[in-house]
Short mmCIF file of C-alpha atoms in Angstrom, two decimals:
data_model
loop_
_atom_site.label_atom_id
_atom_site.label_comp_id
_atom_site.label_asym_id
_atom_site.label_seq_id
_atom_site.Cartn_x
_atom_site.Cartn_y
_atom_site.Cartn_z
CA UNK A 90 137.76 109.78 85.89
CA UNK A 91 137.59 112.87 88.10
CA UNK A 92 134.96 115.57 87.93
CA UNK A 93 135.85 118.60 85.79
CA UNK A 94 134.12 121.66 87.28
CA UNK A 95 131.36 122.78 84.88
CA UNK A 96 130.66 126.44 84.33
CA UNK A 97 127.53 126.13 82.21
CA UNK A 98 124.67 123.78 81.35
CA UNK A 99 126.47 122.42 78.31
CA UNK A 100 129.64 121.83 80.34
CA UNK A 101 127.57 119.94 82.92
CA UNK A 102 126.24 117.64 80.20
CA UNK A 103 129.69 116.81 78.86
CA UNK A 104 131.60 116.63 82.17
CA UNK A 105 133.68 113.45 82.74
CA UNK A 106 131.74 111.57 85.45
CA UNK A 107 132.65 108.28 87.07
CA UNK A 108 129.33 107.06 85.62
CA UNK A 109 126.03 108.52 84.44
CA UNK A 110 122.74 106.66 84.11
CA UNK A 111 120.42 108.62 81.81
CA UNK A 112 122.80 110.76 79.72
CA UNK A 113 120.29 111.43 76.93
CA UNK A 114 117.67 112.69 79.39
CA UNK A 115 120.30 114.86 81.07
CA UNK A 116 121.26 116.49 77.77
CA UNK A 117 117.59 117.03 76.88
CA UNK A 118 116.77 118.78 80.18
CA UNK A 119 119.84 121.01 79.99
CA UNK A 120 118.73 122.29 76.59
CA UNK A 121 115.53 123.63 78.16
CA UNK A 122 116.16 124.58 81.81
CA UNK A 123 118.26 124.18 84.95
CA UNK A 124 118.69 120.68 86.35
CA UNK A 125 116.99 119.89 89.68
CA UNK A 126 119.23 117.50 91.63
CA UNK A 127 119.65 116.22 95.18
CA UNK A 128 122.33 114.66 97.33
CA UNK A 129 121.36 112.72 100.44
CA UNK A 130 123.26 111.54 103.48
CA UNK A 131 122.05 109.18 106.20
CA UNK A 132 122.75 110.74 109.59
CA UNK A 133 124.73 107.85 111.09
CA UNK A 134 128.40 108.06 112.12
CA UNK A 135 130.31 111.32 112.28
CA UNK A 136 130.96 112.76 108.78
CA UNK A 137 134.60 112.50 107.73
CA UNK A 138 136.88 114.29 105.27
CA UNK A 139 135.74 112.21 102.28
CA UNK A 140 132.50 114.22 102.47
CA UNK A 141 134.45 117.04 100.82
CA UNK A 142 134.01 115.16 97.52
CA UNK A 143 130.21 115.64 97.32
CA UNK A 144 130.60 119.14 98.82
CA UNK A 145 132.88 120.17 95.94
CA UNK A 146 130.44 118.63 93.45
CA UNK A 147 127.58 120.61 95.01
CA UNK A 148 129.63 123.77 94.51
CA UNK A 149 130.07 122.86 90.85
CA UNK A 150 126.36 122.16 90.39
CA UNK A 151 125.57 125.64 91.71
CA UNK A 152 128.12 127.17 89.33
CA UNK A 153 126.35 125.39 86.48
CA UNK A 154 123.01 126.92 87.54
CA UNK A 155 121.42 123.78 89.01
CA UNK A 156 118.75 123.76 91.72
CA UNK A 157 120.33 121.69 94.50
CA UNK A 158 118.64 120.00 97.48
CA UNK A 159 120.52 118.41 100.35
CA UNK A 160 118.60 115.65 102.16
CA UNK A 161 119.44 114.72 105.73
CA UNK A 162 118.08 111.16 105.61
CA UNK A 163 117.34 110.68 109.30
CA UNK A 164 114.84 107.84 108.88
CA UNK A 165 117.31 105.98 106.63
CA UNK A 166 119.91 106.20 109.42
CA UNK A 167 117.57 104.31 111.73
CA UNK A 168 116.54 101.74 109.12
CA UNK A 169 120.17 100.88 108.29
CA UNK A 170 120.56 98.29 111.04
CA UNK A 171 119.84 101.03 113.61
CA UNK A 172 123.16 102.79 112.96
CA UNK A 173 121.49 105.80 114.59
CA UNK A 174 119.45 104.78 117.67
CA UNK A 175 115.96 106.30 117.75
CA UNK A 176 116.70 108.34 120.89
CA UNK A 177 119.75 109.93 119.17
CA UNK A 178 118.16 110.50 115.76
CA UNK A 179 117.16 114.13 116.29
CA UNK A 180 120.55 115.01 117.84
CA UNK A 181 122.55 113.38 115.05
CA UNK A 182 120.46 115.07 112.38
CA UNK A 183 121.12 118.46 114.00
CA UNK A 184 124.82 117.59 114.18
CA UNK A 185 124.87 116.69 110.46
CA UNK A 186 123.06 119.90 109.54
CA UNK A 187 125.64 121.99 111.37
CA UNK A 188 128.75 120.15 110.23
CA UNK A 189 127.69 119.85 106.55
CA UNK A 190 126.88 123.56 106.44
CA UNK A 191 130.27 124.29 108.04
CA UNK A 192 131.98 122.20 105.33
CA UNK A 193 130.15 124.05 102.56
CA UNK A 194 131.06 127.41 104.07
CA UNK A 195 134.73 126.35 104.38
CA UNK A 196 134.94 125.91 100.57
CA UNK A 197 132.91 129.03 99.78
CA UNK A 198 129.52 127.55 98.87
CA UNK A 199 126.64 130.08 99.37
CA UNK A 200 124.13 128.35 101.67
CA UNK A 201 121.25 130.61 100.60
CA UNK A 202 121.26 128.95 97.17
CA UNK A 203 120.70 125.49 98.63
CA UNK A 204 117.55 123.78 99.88
CA UNK A 205 117.94 121.68 103.04
CA UNK A 206 115.37 118.96 103.84
CA UNK A 207 115.01 116.28 106.52
CA UNK A 208 113.63 112.88 105.53
CA UNK A 209 111.06 112.91 108.32
CA UNK A 210 109.69 116.22 106.97
CA UNK A 211 107.78 114.18 104.35
CA UNK A 212 108.55 110.46 104.82
CA UNK A 213 105.94 110.09 107.58
CA UNK A 214 103.13 111.57 105.50
CA UNK A 215 100.08 109.51 104.51
CA UNK A 216 100.94 109.70 100.80
CA UNK A 217 104.56 108.61 101.24
CA UNK A 218 103.59 105.77 103.60
CA UNK A 219 101.02 104.46 101.10
CA UNK A 220 103.68 104.52 98.39
CA UNK A 221 105.99 102.47 100.62
CA UNK A 222 103.23 99.84 100.87
CA UNK A 223 102.61 100.00 97.11
CA UNK A 224 106.32 99.55 96.45
CA UNK A 225 106.56 96.61 98.86
CA UNK A 226 103.85 94.83 96.88
CA UNK A 227 105.96 94.78 93.68
CA UNK A 228 109.58 94.59 94.94
CA UNK A 229 111.08 91.13 95.46
CA UNK A 230 113.14 90.32 98.54
CA UNK A 231 116.05 89.43 96.25
CA UNK A 232 116.01 92.83 94.52
CA UNK A 233 115.71 94.75 97.80
CA UNK A 234 118.63 92.88 99.37
CA UNK A 235 120.77 93.21 96.24
CA UNK A 236 120.08 96.95 95.98
CA UNK A 237 121.31 97.64 99.50
CA UNK A 238 124.32 95.32 99.40
CA UNK A 239 126.92 98.11 99.07
CA UNK A 240 125.23 100.64 101.36
CA UNK A 241 123.16 98.91 104.05
CA UNK A 242 125.23 97.23 106.76
CA UNK A 243 125.37 93.51 106.01
CA UNK A 244 124.87 91.17 108.97
CA UNK A 245 124.24 87.44 109.40
CA UNK A 246 120.57 87.93 110.33
CA UNK A 247 119.42 91.10 108.49
CA UNK A 248 116.48 93.12 109.75
CA UNK A 249 113.46 93.88 107.61
CA UNK A 250 114.28 97.60 107.92
CA UNK A 251 117.38 97.13 105.76
CA UNK A 252 115.20 95.78 102.95
CA UNK A 253 112.98 98.89 103.11
CA UNK A 254 115.97 101.24 102.79
CA UNK A 255 116.45 101.10 98.96
CA UNK A 256 112.72 101.60 98.35
CA UNK A 257 112.62 104.75 100.47
CA UNK A 258 115.64 106.16 98.68
CA UNK A 259 113.93 105.53 95.35
CA UNK A 260 110.73 107.26 96.51
CA UNK A 261 112.74 110.27 97.71
CA UNK A 262 113.44 111.13 94.06
CA UNK A 263 109.70 111.53 93.42
CA UNK A 264 108.85 113.35 96.64
CA UNK A 265 111.73 115.80 96.34
CA UNK A 266 110.56 116.57 92.77
CA UNK A 267 114.05 116.31 91.27
CA UNK A 268 115.38 115.30 87.85
CA UNK A 269 118.46 113.59 89.20
CA UNK A 270 120.15 112.09 92.23
CA UNK A 271 123.87 112.37 92.87
CA UNK A 272 125.98 110.02 95.01
CA UNK A 273 129.00 107.76 95.23
CA UNK A 274 129.45 104.85 92.87
CA UNK A 275 128.66 102.56 95.84
CA UNK A 276 125.04 103.71 95.38
CA UNK A 277 124.79 102.24 91.87
CA UNK A 278 122.64 99.23 92.82
CA UNK A 279 120.13 101.48 94.60
CA UNK A 280 120.08 103.78 91.57
CA UNK A 281 119.32 100.91 89.16
CA UNK A 282 116.70 99.66 91.64
CA UNK A 283 115.01 103.09 91.48
CA UNK A 284 115.11 103.09 87.69
CA UNK A 285 113.37 99.71 87.65
CA UNK A 286 110.69 100.25 90.28
CA UNK A 287 109.65 103.93 90.17
CA UNK A 288 107.97 103.44 86.76
CA UNK A 289 106.06 100.50 88.28
CA UNK A 290 104.31 103.06 90.50
CA UNK A 291 103.69 105.41 87.58
CA UNK A 292 106.60 107.74 88.43
CA UNK A 293 109.32 108.93 86.06
CA UNK A 294 112.74 107.35 85.87
CA UNK A 295 115.41 109.75 87.15
CA UNK A 296 118.99 110.54 86.10
CA UNK A 297 121.79 109.23 88.31
CA UNK A 298 125.26 110.76 88.57
CA UNK A 299 128.10 108.98 90.37
CA UNK A 300 131.44 110.11 91.76
CA UNK A 301 134.37 107.87 92.77
CA UNK A 302 134.62 106.53 96.31
CA UNK A 303 137.53 107.82 98.36
CA UNK A 304 139.72 104.99 99.66
CA UNK A 305 140.39 105.03 103.39
CA UNK A 306 143.80 105.56 104.96
CA UNK A 307 144.14 101.78 105.32
CA UNK A 308 143.44 101.22 101.61
CA UNK A 309 139.72 100.30 101.62
CA UNK A 310 136.64 102.52 101.48
CA UNK A 311 136.76 105.46 103.90
CA UNK A 312 134.05 104.53 106.35
CA UNK A 313 132.45 106.13 109.40
CA UNK A 314 132.41 102.71 111.08
CA UNK A 315 136.13 101.99 110.60
CA UNK A 316 138.00 104.42 112.83
CA UNK A 317 141.46 103.86 111.37
CA UNK A 318 140.28 104.40 107.78
CA UNK A 319 139.03 107.95 108.25
CA UNK A 320 139.80 111.43 109.52
CA UNK A 321 136.86 113.09 111.24
CA UNK A 322 136.03 116.71 110.47
CA UNK A 323 136.55 117.65 114.12
CA UNK A 324 139.70 115.60 114.71
CA UNK A 325 142.40 117.60 116.48
CA UNK A 326 145.61 118.39 114.61
CA UNK A 327 147.48 115.83 116.69
CA UNK A 328 144.85 113.19 115.75
CA UNK A 329 145.27 114.03 112.05
CA UNK A 330 149.03 113.62 112.38
CA UNK A 331 148.64 110.33 114.23
CA UNK A 332 146.23 108.82 111.69
CA UNK A 333 148.30 109.92 108.71
CA UNK A 334 151.42 108.50 110.33
CA UNK A 335 149.72 105.08 110.52
CA UNK A 336 148.26 105.30 107.00
CA UNK A 337 149.38 102.81 104.37
CA UNK A 338 151.79 104.62 102.01
CA UNK A 339 154.44 102.24 100.69
CA UNK A 340 157.27 103.90 98.70
CA UNK A 341 156.50 103.78 94.96
CA UNK A 342 153.20 101.92 95.47
CA UNK A 343 150.24 103.80 93.95
CA UNK A 344 147.79 100.91 94.41
CA UNK A 345 145.55 100.93 97.51
CA UNK A 346 147.42 104.03 98.69
CA UNK A 347 144.90 105.88 100.83
CA UNK A 348 147.03 109.03 101.21
CA UNK A 349 147.62 109.40 97.47
CA UNK A 350 143.96 108.66 96.75
CA UNK A 351 142.89 111.35 99.21
CA UNK A 352 144.93 113.92 97.30
CA UNK A 353 143.41 112.74 94.01
CA UNK A 354 139.78 112.69 95.07
CA UNK A 355 139.61 115.47 97.67
CA UNK A 356 142.46 117.97 97.66
CA UNK A 357 143.06 118.33 93.92
CA UNK A 358 139.37 118.90 93.00
CA UNK A 359 139.09 121.57 95.70
CA UNK A 360 142.32 123.48 95.01
CA UNK A 361 143.37 122.42 91.46
CA UNK A 362 146.93 122.05 92.74
CA UNK A 363 148.93 120.35 95.46
CA UNK A 364 152.21 121.44 97.06
CA UNK A 365 154.77 118.91 98.29
CA UNK A 366 156.54 120.47 101.26
CA UNK A 367 160.11 119.33 101.86
CA UNK A 368 163.50 120.59 102.95
CA UNK A 369 165.85 122.18 100.42
CA UNK A 370 168.31 119.30 100.75
CA UNK A 371 165.59 116.98 99.38
CA UNK A 372 164.70 119.28 96.48
CA UNK A 373 162.59 121.94 98.21
CA UNK A 374 158.87 122.55 97.77
CA UNK A 375 157.23 121.53 94.50
CA UNK A 376 153.78 122.54 93.22
CA UNK A 377 151.82 120.05 91.12
CA UNK A 378 148.98 121.35 88.93
CA UNK A 379 148.13 117.88 87.55
CA UNK A 380 147.53 114.84 89.72
CA UNK A 381 149.05 112.44 87.17
CA UNK A 382 152.42 114.20 87.50
CA UNK A 383 152.37 113.74 91.28
CA UNK A 384 151.42 110.07 90.97
CA UNK A 385 154.24 109.53 88.45
CA UNK A 386 156.82 111.14 90.75
CA UNK A 387 155.61 109.06 93.69
CA UNK A 388 155.74 105.84 91.63
CA UNK A 389 159.32 106.69 90.62
CA UNK A 390 160.10 107.51 94.30
CA UNK A 391 160.92 111.13 93.52
CA UNK A 392 158.37 111.98 96.26
CA UNK A 393 158.93 110.30 99.64
CA UNK A 394 155.95 108.94 101.66
CA UNK A 395 156.96 111.05 104.65
CA UNK A 396 156.87 114.27 102.60
CA UNK A 397 153.55 113.22 101.04
CA UNK A 398 151.96 112.63 104.46
CA UNK A 399 153.31 115.88 105.92
CA UNK A 400 152.01 117.87 102.94
CA UNK A 401 148.55 116.28 103.19
CA UNK A 402 148.51 117.07 106.90
CA UNK A 403 149.13 120.79 106.24
CA UNK A 404 146.59 121.03 103.39
CA UNK A 405 143.94 119.11 105.31
CA UNK A 406 144.27 121.19 108.45
CA UNK A 407 143.67 124.35 106.38
CA UNK A 408 140.34 122.85 105.30
CA UNK A 409 139.40 121.70 108.78
CA UNK A 410 140.39 124.81 110.76
CA UNK A 411 137.19 126.81 109.94
CA UNK A 412 135.04 123.79 110.88
CA UNK A 413 136.89 123.27 114.16
CA UNK A 414 136.51 126.97 114.91
CA UNK A 415 132.76 126.90 114.30
CA UNK A 416 132.35 123.92 116.63
CA UNK A 417 134.48 125.52 119.31
CA UNK A 418 131.49 127.04 121.06
CA UNK A 419 129.61 125.63 124.05
CA UNK A 420 126.34 124.93 122.23
CA UNK A 421 127.87 122.92 119.38
CA UNK A 422 130.29 121.16 121.71
CA UNK A 423 127.32 120.05 123.79
CA UNK A 424 125.48 118.90 120.64
CA UNK A 425 128.50 116.89 119.48
CA UNK A 426 128.84 115.11 122.83
CA UNK A 427 125.11 114.41 123.06
CA UNK A 428 124.80 113.08 119.49
CA UNK A 429 127.82 110.79 119.85
CA UNK A 430 128.12 109.91 123.55
CA UNK A 431 131.32 108.22 124.67
CA UNK A 432 130.28 104.61 125.43
CA UNK A 433 133.07 104.14 127.96
CA UNK A 434 131.97 107.24 129.88
CA UNK A 435 128.37 106.09 129.83
CA UNK A 436 129.40 102.74 131.21
CA UNK A 437 131.23 104.30 134.12
CA UNK A 438 128.81 107.18 134.81
CA UNK A 439 127.08 105.38 137.68
CA UNK A 440 130.21 103.87 139.19
CA UNK A 441 131.66 105.02 142.47
CA UNK A 442 135.03 106.58 142.98
CA UNK A 443 137.44 106.69 140.06
CA UNK A 444 139.77 104.12 141.59
CA UNK A 445 136.93 101.59 141.75
CA UNK A 446 136.08 101.86 138.03
CA UNK A 447 136.86 98.67 136.11
CA UNK A 448 139.25 98.76 133.16
CA UNK A 449 137.39 98.72 129.84
CA UNK A 450 139.26 95.82 128.21
CA UNK A 451 137.98 95.48 124.65
CA UNK A 452 139.68 94.26 121.44
CA UNK A 453 139.53 97.69 119.78
CA UNK A 454 142.31 98.79 122.16
CA UNK A 455 144.74 96.56 120.25
CA UNK A 456 146.49 98.06 117.21
CA UNK A 457 146.62 94.97 115.01
CA UNK A 458 147.63 95.36 111.38
CA UNK A 459 148.51 93.37 108.30
CA UNK A 460 152.28 93.33 107.82
CA UNK A 461 154.55 92.20 105.02
CA UNK A 462 157.86 90.58 105.94
CA UNK A 463 160.57 92.38 103.96
CA UNK A 464 163.57 90.57 105.39
CA UNK A 465 164.34 87.72 107.83
CA UNK A 466 167.67 87.09 109.53
CA UNK A 467 168.81 84.94 112.45
CA UNK A 468 169.32 86.91 115.65
CA UNK A 469 173.08 87.47 116.04
CA UNK A 470 173.01 86.37 119.70
CA UNK A 471 170.11 83.88 119.89
CA UNK A 472 169.76 80.79 117.69
CA UNK A 473 166.02 80.42 118.40
CA UNK A 474 165.09 83.96 117.33
CA UNK A 475 164.53 85.69 113.99
CA UNK A 476 164.98 89.42 113.43
CA UNK A 477 162.46 90.54 110.82
CA UNK A 478 161.82 93.82 109.04
CA UNK A 479 158.05 94.14 108.59
CA UNK A 480 156.19 96.76 106.55
CA UNK A 481 153.00 97.89 108.35
CA UNK A 482 152.21 100.87 106.12
CA UNK A 483 154.49 103.33 107.91
CA UNK A 484 157.35 105.32 106.31
CA UNK A 485 159.88 102.82 107.68
CA UNK A 486 159.49 99.08 108.34
CA UNK A 487 159.41 97.87 111.95
CA UNK A 488 162.04 95.63 113.49
CA UNK A 489 160.40 92.60 115.09
CA UNK A 490 162.05 89.76 117.01
CA UNK A 491 160.14 86.47 117.05
CA UNK A 492 160.85 82.99 118.34
CA UNK A 493 159.85 81.15 115.17
CA UNK A 494 163.16 79.58 114.13
CA UNK A 495 162.22 76.01 115.15
CA UNK A 496 158.68 76.30 113.71
CA UNK A 497 158.83 78.24 110.43
CA UNK A 498 161.67 78.05 107.88
CA UNK A 499 163.20 81.39 106.96
CA UNK A 500 162.17 81.12 103.31
CA UNK A 501 158.50 80.66 104.33
CA UNK A 502 158.55 83.98 106.19
CA UNK A 503 160.26 86.03 103.50
CA UNK A 504 157.72 88.25 101.63
CA UNK A 505 154.86 86.67 103.60
CA UNK A 506 151.84 88.59 104.89
CA UNK A 507 151.49 88.31 108.66
CA UNK A 508 149.33 89.77 111.44
CA UNK A 509 151.25 92.12 113.72
CA UNK A 510 150.34 93.56 117.12
CA UNK A 511 151.79 97.08 116.83
CA UNK A 512 151.13 98.86 120.12
CA UNK A 513 153.04 96.73 122.62
CA UNK A 514 155.73 98.66 124.44
CA UNK A 515 158.98 98.11 122.48
CA UNK A 516 161.39 95.87 124.36
CA UNK A 517 164.87 94.56 123.79
CA UNK A 518 165.25 90.86 123.14
CA UNK A 519 168.87 89.81 123.52
CA UNK A 520 170.05 93.30 122.57
CA UNK A 521 167.69 93.94 119.62
CA UNK A 522 164.63 96.13 120.19
CA UNK A 523 161.40 94.49 119.01
CA UNK A 524 158.64 96.87 117.85
CA UNK A 525 155.78 94.42 117.62
CA UNK A 526 154.58 90.83 117.89
CA UNK A 527 153.79 88.46 115.02
CA UNK A 528 150.54 86.76 116.06
CA UNK A 529 150.58 82.98 115.61
CA UNK A 530 148.37 79.98 116.21
CA UNK A 531 149.87 77.23 118.37
CA UNK A 532 148.81 73.71 119.24
CA UNK A 533 148.25 72.51 122.79
CA UNK A 534 149.82 69.06 122.45
CA UNK A 535 153.32 67.77 121.88
CA UNK A 536 155.23 68.23 119.70
CA UNK A 537 154.21 71.89 119.76
CA UNK A 538 153.26 73.37 116.40
CA UNK A 539 153.17 77.08 115.53
CA UNK A 540 151.74 78.81 112.44
CA UNK A 541 151.68 82.57 111.77
CA UNK A 542 148.16 83.86 111.26
CA UNK A 543 147.19 84.54 107.64
CA UNK A 544 145.37 87.74 106.58
CA UNK A 545 142.80 87.32 103.78
CA UNK A 546 144.23 86.98 100.27
CA UNK A 547 144.78 90.34 98.62
CA UNK A 548 145.42 92.21 101.87
CA UNK A 549 147.90 95.09 101.90
CA UNK A 550 150.47 96.05 104.50
CA UNK A 551 149.02 98.51 106.99
CA UNK A 552 145.39 97.38 106.78
CA UNK A 553 143.68 97.26 110.14
CA UNK A 554 142.73 93.92 111.71
CA UNK A 555 139.81 94.09 114.13
CA UNK A 556 137.46 91.79 116.02
CA UNK A 557 133.90 91.46 114.68
CA UNK A 558 131.64 93.92 116.47
CA UNK A 559 134.56 96.08 117.63
CA UNK A 560 135.30 97.93 114.37
CA UNK A 561 135.08 101.34 116.03
CA UNK A 562 137.21 102.75 118.80
CA UNK A 563 140.73 104.05 118.81
CA UNK A 564 143.55 101.68 119.81
CA UNK A 565 145.79 102.67 122.71
CA UNK A 566 148.94 104.51 121.62
CA UNK A 567 150.90 102.02 123.68
CA UNK A 568 149.69 99.17 125.87
CA UNK A 569 150.95 99.64 129.42
CA UNK A 570 152.60 96.41 130.63
CA UNK A 571 151.22 96.78 134.17
CA UNK A 572 147.62 96.96 132.88
CA UNK A 573 148.02 93.61 131.05
CA UNK A 574 145.35 94.56 128.47
CA UNK A 575 146.73 92.20 125.81
CA UNK A 576 147.11 89.33 128.27
CA UNK A 577 143.50 89.68 129.46
CA UNK A 578 142.18 89.67 125.89
CA UNK A 579 144.56 86.91 124.78
CA UNK A 580 143.03 84.54 127.32
CA UNK A 581 139.96 84.33 125.03
CA UNK A 582 141.86 84.10 121.71
CA UNK A 583 141.18 80.78 119.98
CA UNK A 584 141.28 79.13 116.57
CA UNK A 585 137.83 77.91 115.50
CA UNK A 586 137.06 74.47 114.01
CA UNK A 587 137.20 76.23 110.62
CA UNK A 588 140.71 77.54 111.36
CA UNK A 589 139.48 81.15 111.84
CA UNK A 590 141.12 83.35 114.49
CA UNK A 591 138.55 84.44 117.10
CA UNK A 592 138.06 86.30 120.38
CA UNK A 593 135.09 84.97 122.35
CA UNK A 594 133.81 83.32 119.13
CA UNK A 595 133.97 86.62 117.21
CA UNK A 596 136.15 86.52 114.11
CA UNK A 597 139.32 88.51 113.54
CA UNK A 598 138.60 90.46 110.33
CA UNK A 599 139.97 92.86 107.77
CA UNK A 600 137.86 94.58 105.14
CA UNK A 601 138.52 91.56 102.88
CA UNK A 602 137.39 88.81 105.26
CA UNK A 603 138.52 86.60 108.14
CA UNK A 604 142.02 86.03 109.52
CA UNK A 605 142.90 82.35 109.71
CA UNK A 606 145.64 79.78 110.08
CA UNK A 607 146.34 76.73 107.93
CA UNK A 608 145.78 73.68 110.15
CA UNK A 609 145.77 74.29 113.91
CA UNK A 610 142.06 73.94 114.71
CA UNK A 611 141.27 74.62 118.36
CA UNK A 612 144.69 76.15 118.98
CA UNK A 613 145.56 79.21 121.03
CA UNK A 614 146.85 82.53 119.68
CA UNK A 615 149.86 84.45 120.87
#
């Protein structure tokens, strides 16, 4: 359930949260005085538009008379699998301070009523350090790992720092002298960890308030580490348009719809209404004052995905314009570049002349997505080719020509989920333009066998497929045939002994798991 903006202490107590741990204590405090609450953010990747959710909640807390602290958790950013390198920690913290304050100002939050704190202001003190040691003597490895499972980056060989992370977040509640901590529902395991272990050190159990997580544009959680899932606060208008165009938004489908979810969790709470912009011949503009009415019209296909995306684009740019303007000065531009240096530029900084620089051929340049085959027909002029219509989360399905007739029966392709390379230059195949390539595993021996790659079960059309370790980075708009980027990468595509698709022994992944094939172990991919 969405937050209903409180206007008083009593309204704060009865507001419809996603979840509250400690409701009785909350009600008791509100009968006597203002609530002291904090929201923290680790200064890792660039903040994105989903951060407007906690910003709007902070505005509501102030309206209800709460004392609000914002923590820039710089030390946490380093502990979380070194998402923020030590040498960039100070720069990224300064970037977060500026961009979060710009967000708050853009929605009318008075900064003078907020308290801003950095983690390293107190987390390096003797008292805090001793409490970290005390906590480590009572916390089990199992509980520490479980607490961070939804927040700390999970890797095959986790670092000890990731196990410290939940304990530090628990101690922050005591050292910030607050009654409550506020965060996304993904923080729940850390919150219950704090409730269990703070009393073990003789400290009071705190209240925990949780808001919903905003799904990303590809359907999963909006994440700083998944480029396609998010819109950055400083993205240019053309970038916003491009990302929304690629976003999963199937007609009538309200499940895993990142665009619709963004309206629900971000735009509606901020404005209390949403306007669908469309031409008069399609019904003209329509203002919705209740999200449920918009969702109902979309489900019944009264609202078209294209109109929904265009309307979100306009509303979002109105929010982002003041932030872009603030960062359009030399000092903040320099800070942004220094805090998040372009890795490709760094790599080439010491090279010679431009013409001698090597091409940066990495898997993140490929726009690979989950697709759903809507229809399959034989090519009218080629017996060995199919012409498929494939949904990849765009307003219209793509036409794709593939040579699978002798390998995969038509009925096995119909309604199947496939893996589609989407940024090849469109080319005509016997008179029909193909707008992508269905990636398949194939055997080396004779007779040749071919199997389309399988996304993880439960995947949705439009979800991004990436190579492990290359989650970030923006794919090329279109791969230039002369550069042969795909061909160079394809040379290292293989199927593992476990039937998992890999590039240089790194798995092809979606947010739900590995991409695989059914039987062709050791095969190639193309």
